[in-house]
CSV table of C-alpha atoms in Angstrom, one decimal:
chain,number,residue,atom,x,y,z
M,1480,MET,CA,-72.8,62.7,111.9
M,1481,LYS,CA,-71.6,64.7,109.0
M,1482,HIS,CA,-68.9,66.7,109.5
M,1483,ARG,CA,-70.1,69.4,107.5
M,1484,ALA,CA,-73.6,71.0,106.8
M,1485,ILE,CA,-74.8,71.6,103.5
M,1486,THR,CA,-74.9,75.0,102.1
M,1487,PRO,CA,-76.5,76.7,99.0
M,1488,LEU,CA,-72.3,77.5,98.5
M,1489,ARG,CA,-71.3,74.1,99.4
M,1490,PHE,CA,-73.9,72.7,97.2
M,1491,VAL,CA,-72.9,74.6,94.1
M,1492,ARG,CA,-69.4,74.1,94.5
M,1493,GLY,CA,-70.0,70.7,94.5
M,1494,GLY,CA,-71.6,70.3,91.7
M,1495,ILE,CA,-68.9,72.3,90.0
M,1496,CYS,CA,-66.5,70.4,90.8
M,1497,LEU,CA,-68.5,67.0,89.8
M,1498,LEU,CA,-69.3,68.6,86.5
M,1499,VAL,CA,-65.6,69.2,85.8
M,1500,LEU,CA,-64.5,65.4,86.9
M,1501,ILE,CA,-67.2,64.2,84.7
M,1502,SER,CA,-66.4,66.5,81.4
M,1503,THR,CA,-62.6,65.9,82.2
M,1504,ALA,CA,-63.3,61.8,82.3
M,1505,PHE,CA,-65.4,61.7,79.0
M,1506,MET,CA,-62.7,64.1,76.9
M,1507,MET,CA,-59.8,62.5,78.3
M,1508,LEU,CA,-61.2,59.0,77.9
M,1509,VAL,CA,-62.4,59.7,74.1
M,1510,TYR,CA,-59.5,62.0,72.7
M,1511,PHE,CA,-56.3,60.1,74.6
M,1512,GLY,CA,-57.8,57.3,76.6
M,1513,PHE,CA,-58.8,55.5,72.8
M,1514,MET,CA,-55.9,56.4,71.4
M,1515,SER,CA,-53.5,54.8,74.2
M,1516,ALA,CA,-55.4,51.6,75.1
M,1517,VAL,CA,-57.0,50.8,71.8
M,1518,ILE,CA,-55.2,52.0,69.1
M,1519,PHE,CA,-51.4,51.5,70.5
M,1520,ARG,CA,-52.6,48.2,72.2
M,1521,PHE,CA,-52.3,46.9,68.4
M,1522,PHE,CA,-48.9,46.9,68.7
M,1523,SER,CA,-47.8,46.5,72.7
M,1524,ILE,CA,-49.4,45.8,75.4
M,1525,HIS,CA,-46.4,47.0,77.3
M,1526,TYR,CA,-46.4,50.7,76.0
M,1527,SER,CA,-49.8,50.9,75.8
M,1528,ARG,CA,-50.3,50.1,79.8
M,1529,LYS,CA,-47.8,52.9,79.8
M,1530,MET,CA,-49.4,55.5,78.0
M,1531,THR,CA,-52.6,54.9,79.4
M,1532,SER,CA,-50.9,54.8,82.7
M,1533,VAL,CA,-49.9,58.6,81.9
M,1534,VAL,CA,-53.6,59.9,80.7
M,1535,PHE,CA,-55.6,58.3,83.7
M,1536,ALA,CA,-53.1,59.4,86.1
M,1537,SER,CA,-53.6,63.4,85.5
M,1538,TRP,CA,-57.5,62.7,85.8
M,1539,LEU,CA,-57.6,60.4,88.4
M,1540,ALA,CA,-55.1,62.9,90.3
M,1541,LEU,CA,-57.8,65.5,90.6
M,1542,TRP,CA,-59.9,63.2,93.2
M,1543,PRO,CA,-57.2,63.6,95.5
M,1544,PHE,CA,-56.7,67.3,94.6
M,1545,LEU,CA,-60.9,67.2,95.6
M,1546,PHE,CA,-60.2,65.5,98.8
M,1547,GLU,CA,-57.1,67.0,100.4
M,1548,LYS,CA,-56.7,70.8,98.8
M,1549,ILE,CA,-60.6,71.7,98.3
M,1550,ASN,CA,-62.5,69.8,101.0
M,1551,LYS,CA,-59.5,70.0,103.1
M,1552,THR,CA,-59.9,66.2,104.3
M,1553,LYS,CA,-56.8,65.2,106.5
M,1554,VAL,CA,-55.3,62.1,105.1
M,1555,VAL,CA,-53.1,60.5,107.5
M,1556,PHE,CA,-51.0,57.6,106.8
M,1557,SER,CA,-49.6,54.9,109.7
M,1558,GLY,CA,-47.9,52.1,109.7
M,1559,GLU,CA,-45.0,50.7,107.2
M,1560,THR,CA,-44.2,52.6,103.9
M,1561,VAL,CA,-44.5,51.1,100.3
M,1562,PRO,CA,-41.5,51.7,98.1
M,1563,ILE,CA,-41.8,53.3,94.7
M,1564,LYS,CA,-41.6,51.1,91.9
M,1565,GLU,CA,-43.1,47.4,93.7
M,1566,ARG,CA,-45.5,45.5,92.1
M,1567,ILE,CA,-47.9,45.2,95.0
M,1568,LEU,CA,-51.4,43.6,95.9
M,1569,LEU,CA,-53.1,45.8,98.4
M,1570,LEU,CA,-55.7,44.2,100.6
M,1571,ALA,CA,-57.9,46.4,102.2
M,1572,ASN,CA,-61.2,46.4,104.8
M,1573,HIS,CA,-64.8,48.1,103.0
M,1574,ARG,CA,-66.1,50.3,105.4
M,1575,THR,CA,-67.9,52.4,103.1
M,1576,GLU,CA,-68.6,52.8,99.0
M,1577,VAL,CA,-65.5,55.2,98.7
M,1578,ASP,CA,-62.9,53.0,100.2
M,1579,TRP,CA,-60.8,53.0,97.0
M,1580,MET,CA,-61.1,56.4,96.1
M,1581,TYR,CA,-59.2,56.8,98.9
M,1582,LEU,CA,-56.3,54.1,97.6
M,1583,TRP,CA,-55.9,57.0,95.0
M,1584,ASP,CA,-54.4,59.8,97.4
M,1585,LEU,CA,-51.5,56.2,98.7
M,1586,ALA,CA,-50.8,55.6,94.8
M,1587,LEU,CA,-50.7,59.4,93.7
M,1588,ARG,CA,-47.9,59.7,96.6
M,1589,LYS,CA,-45.9,56.9,94.7
M,1590,ASN,CA,-45.9,57.9,91.2
M,1591,SER,CA,-48.4,54.6,90.4
M,1592,LEU,CA,-51.8,56.3,90.2
M,1593,GLY,CA,-51.8,55.2,86.6
M,1594,TYR,CA,-51.2,51.7,87.8
M,1595,ILE,CA,-53.8,51.0,90.4
M,1596,LYS,CA,-56.6,48.6,89.3
M,1597,TYR,CA,-59.4,46.8,91.4
M,1598,VAL,CA,-61.2,44.1,91.9
M,1599,LEU,CA,-64.5,45.6,91.5
M,1600,LYS,CA,-68.6,44.4,91.3
M,1601,SER,CA,-69.7,44.3,87.9
M,1602,SER,CA,-72.5,46.7,88.2
M,1603,LEU,CA,-70.0,49.7,88.7
M,1604,MET,CA,-69.1,48.6,85.1
M,1605,LYS,CA,-72.5,49.9,83.4
M,1606,LEU,CA,-71.7,53.5,84.9
M,1607,PRO,CA,-71.6,56.0,81.9
M,1608,ILE,CA,-68.4,57.5,81.3
M,1609,PHE,CA,-66.7,55.6,84.3
M,1610,GLY,CA,-67.8,52.2,83.6
M,1611,TRP,CA,-65.7,52.6,80.4
M,1612,SER,CA,-62.4,54.1,82.4
M,1613,PHE,CA,-62.6,51.1,84.4
M,1614,HIS,CA,-62.8,48.7,81.5
M,1615,ILE,CA,-59.2,50.8,79.6
M,1616,LEU,CA,-57.8,50.5,82.9
M,1617,GLU,CA,-58.5,46.7,83.1
M,1618,PHE,CA,-60.1,46.7,86.6
M,1619,ILE,CA,-61.6,42.9,87.0
M,1620,PRO,CA,-65.6,43.0,87.3
M,1621,VAL,CA,-66.9,40.5,89.6
M,1622,GLN,CA,-70.6,39.2,90.3
M,1623,ARG,CA,-69.7,37.9,93.6
M,1624,LYS,CA,-70.7,34.2,92.2
M,1625,TRP,CA,-67.9,32.3,92.0
M,1626,GLU,CA,-68.9,30.0,88.6
M,1627,ILE,CA,-69.3,32.9,87.2
M,1628,ASP,CA,-66.3,35.1,88.3
M,1629,GLU,CA,-63.5,32.2,88.7
M,1630,PRO,CA,-63.0,31.8,84.7
M,1631,ILE,CA,-63.5,35.9,84.0
M,1632,MET,CA,-61.1,36.2,87.3
M,1633,HIS,CA,-58.1,33.7,86.0
M,1634,GLN,CA,-58.4,35.1,82.4
M,1635,MET,CA,-57.5,38.7,83.5
M,1636,LEU,CA,-55.3,37.7,86.1
M,1637,SER,CA,-53.1,36.0,83.8
M,1638,THR,CA,-52.5,39.2,81.2
M,1639,LEU,CA,-51.2,40.6,84.4
M,1640,LYS,CA,-48.0,38.6,85.1
M,1641,ASP,CA,-45.6,40.5,83.0
M,1642,ARG,CA,-42.9,41.9,85.7
M,1643,HIS,CA,-42.2,45.0,83.8
M,1644,ASP,CA,-45.7,46.4,83.9
M,1645,PRO,CA,-46.2,48.0,87.0
M,1646,LEU,CA,-49.2,46.8,89.4
M,1647,TRP,CA,-51.2,47.9,91.9
M,1648,LEU,CA,-54.1,45.5,92.1
M,1649,ALA,CA,-56.5,46.0,95.1
M,1650,ILE,CA,-59.0,43.7,96.4
M,1651,PHE,CA,-61.4,43.9,99.2
M,1652,PRO,CA,-62.1,40.3,100.6
M,1653,GLU,CA,-65.4,41.4,102.6
M,1654,GLY,CA,-67.1,41.2,99.0
M,1655,THR,CA,-69.5,44.5,100.3
M,1656,ASP,CA,-69.4,47.5,102.0
M,1657,PHE,CA,-69.7,47.2,106.0
M,1658,THR,CA,-72.7,48.2,107.3
M,1659,GLU,CA,-74.7,47.4,110.9
M,1660,GLN,CA,-76.6,44.8,109.0
M,1661,LYS,CA,-74.4,43.3,106.9
M,1662,CYS,CA,-72.2,42.8,110.0
M,1663,ILE,CA,-75.0,41.0,112.4
M,1664,ARG,CA,-75.4,38.7,109.7
M,1665,SER,CA,-71.9,38.2,109.4
M,1666,GLN,CA,-71.7,37.6,113.3
M,1667,LYS,CA,-74.3,35.1,112.9
M,1668,TYR,CA,-73.1,32.9,110.5
M,1669,ALA,CA,-69.5,33.2,112.0
M,1670,ALA,CA,-71.5,32.0,115.4
M,1671,GLU,CA,-73.2,29.1,113.4
M,1672,HIS,CA,-69.7,27.6,111.8
M,1673,GLY,CA,-67.5,28.2,115.2
M,1674,LEU,CA,-65.7,31.4,113.2
M,1675,PRO,CA,-64.1,34.4,115.1
M,1676,ILE,CA,-66.9,36.8,116.0
M,1677,LEU,CA,-65.8,40.5,114.2
M,1678,ASN,CA,-67.3,44.0,115.1
M,1679,ASN,CA,-65.4,46.6,112.5
M,1680,VAL,CA,-65.2,43.7,109.6
M,1681,LEU,CA,-67.4,41.3,108.1
M,1682,LEU,CA,-66.1,37.9,107.5
M,1683,PRO,CA,-63.5,37.9,104.4
M,1684,LYS,CA,-64.2,35.6,101.4
M,1685,THR,CA,-61.0,33.6,100.2
M,1686,LYS,CA,-61.7,32.8,96.6
M,1687,GLY,CA,-61.1,36.0,95.1
M,1688,PHE,CA,-58.0,36.7,97.4
M,1689,PHE,CA,-56.6,33.0,96.8
M,1690,ALA,CA,-57.1,33.2,93.0
M,1691,CYS,CA,-54.8,36.9,92.6
M,1692,ILE,CA,-52.3,34.9,94.9
M,1693,ASP,CA,-52.2,31.7,92.8
M,1694,GLU,CA,-52.0,33.8,89.7
M,1695,LEU,CA,-49.5,36.6,90.3
M,1696,ARG,CA,-47.5,35.0,93.8
M,1697,ASN,CA,-44.3,34.8,91.3
M,1698,THR,CA,-44.4,38.2,89.7
M,1699,LEU,CA,-45.3,40.7,93.2
M,1700,ASP,CA,-43.1,41.8,95.2
M,1701,ALA,CA,-45.1,41.8,98.5
M,1702,VAL,CA,-48.7,42.4,99.8
M,1703,TYR,CA,-50.3,45.4,101.6
M,1704,ASP,CA,-52.5,44.9,104.3
M,1705,VAL,CA,-54.5,48.4,104.2
M,1706,THR,CA,-56.9,49.3,106.9
M,1707,ILE,CA,-59.1,52.3,107.1
M,1708,GLY,CA,-61.1,54.5,109.3
M,1709,TYR,CA,-62.6,57.7,109.1
M,1710,LYS,CA,-63.9,60.6,111.6
M,1711,PRO,CA,-66.4,61.5,112.4
M,1712,SER,CA,-68.2,58.7,110.6
M,1713,CYS,CA,-68.3,57.0,106.7
M,1714,PRO,CA,-68.6,59.2,104.2
M,1715,PHE,CA,-70.8,58.6,100.8
M,1716,PHE,CA,-70.2,59.5,97.5
M,1717,LEU,CA,-71.8,62.4,97.5
M,1718,ASP,CA,-70.3,63.5,100.6
M,1719,ASN,CA,-67.1,63.5,99.0
M,1720,VAL,CA,-68.4,65.9,96.1
M,1721,TYR,CA,-69.6,68.1,98.4
M,1722,GLY,CA,-67.6,68.1,101.4
M,1723,LEU,CA,-69.6,67.2,103.8
M,1724,ASN,CA,-67.8,64.3,105.1
M,1725,PRO,CA,-65.1,63.1,106.3
M,1726,SER,CA,-63.0,65.1,108.6
M,1727,GLU,CA,-60.0,62.8,108.8
M,1728,VAL,CA,-58.9,59.5,106.6
M,1729,HIS,CA,-56.5,57.2,108.6
M,1730,ILE,CA,-55.0,54.7,106.3
M,1731,HIS,CA,-52.8,52.0,108.2
M,1732,ILE,CA,-50.2,50.0,105.6
M,1733,ARG,CA,-48.6,46.4,106.8
M,1734,ARG,CA,-46.3,45.0,104.6
M,1735,LEU,CA,-46.9,41.6,104.4
M,1736,SER,CA,-44.4,38.6,102.9
M,1737,LEU,CA,-45.6,36.4,100.0
M,1738,SER,CA,-43.6,33.4,101.3
M,1739,ASN,CA,-45.9,33.6,104.6
M,1740,ILE,CA,-48.8,33.2,102.6
M,1741,PRO,CA,-49.9,29.6,102.1
M,1742,ASP,CA,-50.4,28.0,98.7
M,1743,SER,CA,-53.3,26.1,99.5
M,1744,GLU,CA,-56.5,27.3,99.3
M,1745,ALA,CA,-57.5,25.8,102.8
M,1746,GLY,CA,-54.3,28.0,104.7
M,1747,THR,CA,-54.9,30.9,102.3
M,1748,GLY,CA,-58.5,31.1,104.1
M,1749,THR,CA,-57.0,30.6,107.6
M,1750,TRP,CA,-53.8,32.8,107.0
M,1751,LEU,CA,-56.8,35.8,105.4
M,1752,MET,CA,-59.3,34.8,108.5
M,1753,ASP,CA,-56.4,35.8,110.7
M,1754,THR,CA,-55.3,39.0,108.7
M,1755,PHE,CA,-59.2,39.9,109.7
M,1756,CYS,CA,-59.0,39.3,113.0
M,1757,ARG,CA,-55.8,41.2,113.3
M,1758,LYS,CA,-57.6,44.5,111.2
M,1759,ASP,CA,-60.5,44.6,113.7
M,1760,LYS,CA,-58.6,44.6,116.6
M,1761,LEU,CA,-56.6,47.6,114.9
M,1762,LEU,CA,-60.3,49.1,113.9
M,1763,THR,CA,-61.1,48.8,117.4
M,1764,GLU,CA,-57.7,50.5,119.0
M,1765,PHE,CA,-58.6,53.6,116.2
M,1766,TYR,CA,-62.4,54.0,117.6
M,1767,SER,CA,-61.1,54.0,120.8
M,1768,THR,CA,-58.0,56.1,120.8
M,1769,GLY,CA,-58.7,58.1,117.2
M,1770,HIS,CA,-55.5,57.0,115.5
M,1771,PHE,CA,-53.3,54.1,114.0
M,1772,PRO,CA,-50.1,53.3,115.5
M,1773,ASN,CA,-47.3,54.9,114.0
M,1774,GLU,CA,-48.2,57.8,112.3
M,1775,GLY,CA,-47.0,60.3,109.8
M,1776,THR,CA,-45.3,58.2,107.7
M,1777,GLU,CA,-46.1,60.4,104.3
M,1778,ASN,CA,-46.0,63.9,103.7
M,1779,GLU,CA,-48.5,66.2,102.4
M,1780,LEU,CA,-49.3,66.9,98.7
M,1781,ASN,CA,-47.3,69.1,96.8
M,1782,THR,CA,-50.1,71.8,96.4
M,1783,ASN,CA,-47.8,73.4,93.0
M,1784,ASN,CA,-47.6,70.0,91.5
M,1785,CYS,CA,-51.3,69.1,92.0
M,1786,LEU,CA,-52.2,72.6,90.6
M,1787,VAL,CA,-50.2,72.2,87.5
M,1788,ASN,CA,-51.5,68.7,87.0
M,1789,VAL,CA,-55.4,70.7,87.2
M,1790,ILE,CA,-54.6,73.1,84.6
M,1791,ALA,CA,-53.1,70.9,82.6
M,1792,THR,CA,-56.0,68.8,82.6
M,1793,LEU,CA,-58.4,71.6,82.2
M,1794,THR,CA,-56.7,73.4,79.6
M,1795,LEU,CA,-56.9,69.7,77.3
M,1796,THR,CA,-60.2,69.4,78.3
M,1797,THR,CA,-61.2,73.1,76.9
M,1798,ILE,CA,-59.7,72.2,74.1
M,1799,CYS,CA,-61.5,68.8,73.4
M,1800,THR,CA,-64.5,70.4,74.4
M,1801,PHE,CA,-64.1,73.6,71.7
M,1802,LEU,CA,-63.0,70.6,69.0
M,1803,THR,CA,-66.1,68.5,69.8
M,1804,PHE,CA,-69.0,71.2,69.6
M,1805,PHE,CA,-67.4,73.6,67.4
M,1806,SER,CA,-65.2,72.6,64.9
M,1807,PHE,CA,-65.0,70.3,62.0
M,1808,VAL,CA,-68.3,67.4,61.9
M,1809,TRP,CA,-65.7,65.2,62.0
M,1810,PHE,CA,-64.5,65.3,65.5
M,1811,LYS,CA,-68.0,64.9,66.2
M,1812,ILE,CA,-68.5,61.5,63.8
M,1813,TYR,CA,-65.2,60.2,66.0
M,1814,VAL,CA,-66.4,61.1,69.3
M,1815,LEU,CA,-69.7,59.4,68.7
M,1816,LEU,CA,-67.9,55.9,67.0
M,1817,VAL,CA,-65.1,56.4,70.0
M,1818,CYS,CA,-68.6,56.5,72.5
M,1819,VAL,CA,-70.1,53.0,70.4
M,1820,TYR,CA,-66.9,51.2,70.8
M,1821,PHE,CA,-66.7,51.9,74.2
M,1822,THR,CA,-69.9,50.8,74.8
M,1823,PHE,CA,-69.8,47.3,73.2
M,1824,ALA,CA,-65.9,46.6,74.4
M,1825,THR,CA,-66.9,47.7,77.8
M,1826,LYS,CA,-70.1,45.5,77.6
M,1827,LEU,CA,-68.1,42.4,75.9
M,1828,ASN,CA,-65.0,42.9,78.3
M,1829,TYR,CA,-62.8,42.8,75.0
M,1830,ARG,CA,-59.8,44.5,74.7
M,1831,PRO,CA,-57.6,44.1,71.1
M,1832,LEU,CA,-54.5,41.9,71.2
M,1833,PRO,CA,-51.2,43.0,69.4
M,1834,ILE,CA,-51.2,42.6,65.7
M,1835,PHE,CA,-47.5,41.5,66.0
M,1836,CYS,CA,-48.9,38.5,68.6
M,1837,PHE,CA,-50.8,37.1,65.7
M,1838,SER,CA,-47.7,36.9,63.5
M,1839,ASN,CA,-45.6,35.7,66.6
M,1840,GLN,CA,-48.0,32.5,67.3
M,1841,SER,CA,-48.4,32.0,63.9
M,1842,LEU,CA,-44.5,31.7,63.1
M,1843,LYS,CA,-44.8,29.8,66.4
M,1844,HIS,CA,-46.9,27.0,65.0
M,1845,ASN,CA,-45.5,27.1,61.8
M,1846,ASN,CA,-42.4,26.0,63.3
M,1847,ILE,CA,-43.7,23.3,65.2
M,1848,LYS,CA,-45.5,21.8,62.1
M,1849,GLN,CA,-42.1,21.8,60.5
M,1850,ALA,CA,-40.4,19.8,63.2
M,1851,LEU,CA,-43.3,17.5,63.3
M,1852,ASP,CA,-43.4,16.8,59.5
């Protein structure tokens, strides 16, 4: 069931919204993202991330505006509140292909939109334009084969340990979105191995979550258990674009202390299974009652602030578009070179190191050599 039916007007409006989102993404990425995430990174990773967060927060904020103000989707938060300026790990269920986009609604309310990162399947990094953005924002790509994913995860997680860098890292331990077919397979596996039978979530996978906890435990403030439910049904990407579904998104948040998460992988696996059993019961109650407990923990988005951001982003996009197509040929050459760079950097998962880092390492190496001599 869809909340709304597709109409010619809704189809046209959705097409315009999609065109705006793609064009703004491209221009913000080429003209501002390249400078902040590549050029400034030669001098400081910390300030590069700061600037990149500002650039992409302005673009990512267009999506909650689309969801809540244009599509009129009601986003209801419940449970506990997330304080501002915390380094956190978000542990979420994966009902549909767009769950991760609704976490932007929460991050926007906490002024952390530019700092949110995801562990996501590597195929999404191949998307034109969006894949480049995921690379710049330092999303962690996985192929769901641990022998391949393990070194990549540990390497990228090791770069996120600086407590001075704000961090919202989201992971979906189910590894894939929920469908009835996948649920049946998950229940069959659970029955064969003596595990709990879950009806609303899939069995969680431990290794990726444990890698995040193991690497970041000493630099995180908390873990938040996020449970997402939809009315009248789970949306797909184009449902969001055309405003067909959902009518309501319910997001329940529970704060978890890091001290309660075991240090061992086996203990973490048991803890994670218990957490998903609780999620399963919470979703059963949601489908029965139509809501999560303790609703109303977050306010609605400020419409005026959203409009100011939309106008500013569209203005910058218009200027950049004019420079690209109707100004000097050097702008075209610049855009072409940046596109070539992003294509190869995303494919090779390459990010520049600060040039001063090499000097410091060289000096340290010389000091050690002199001491040994």
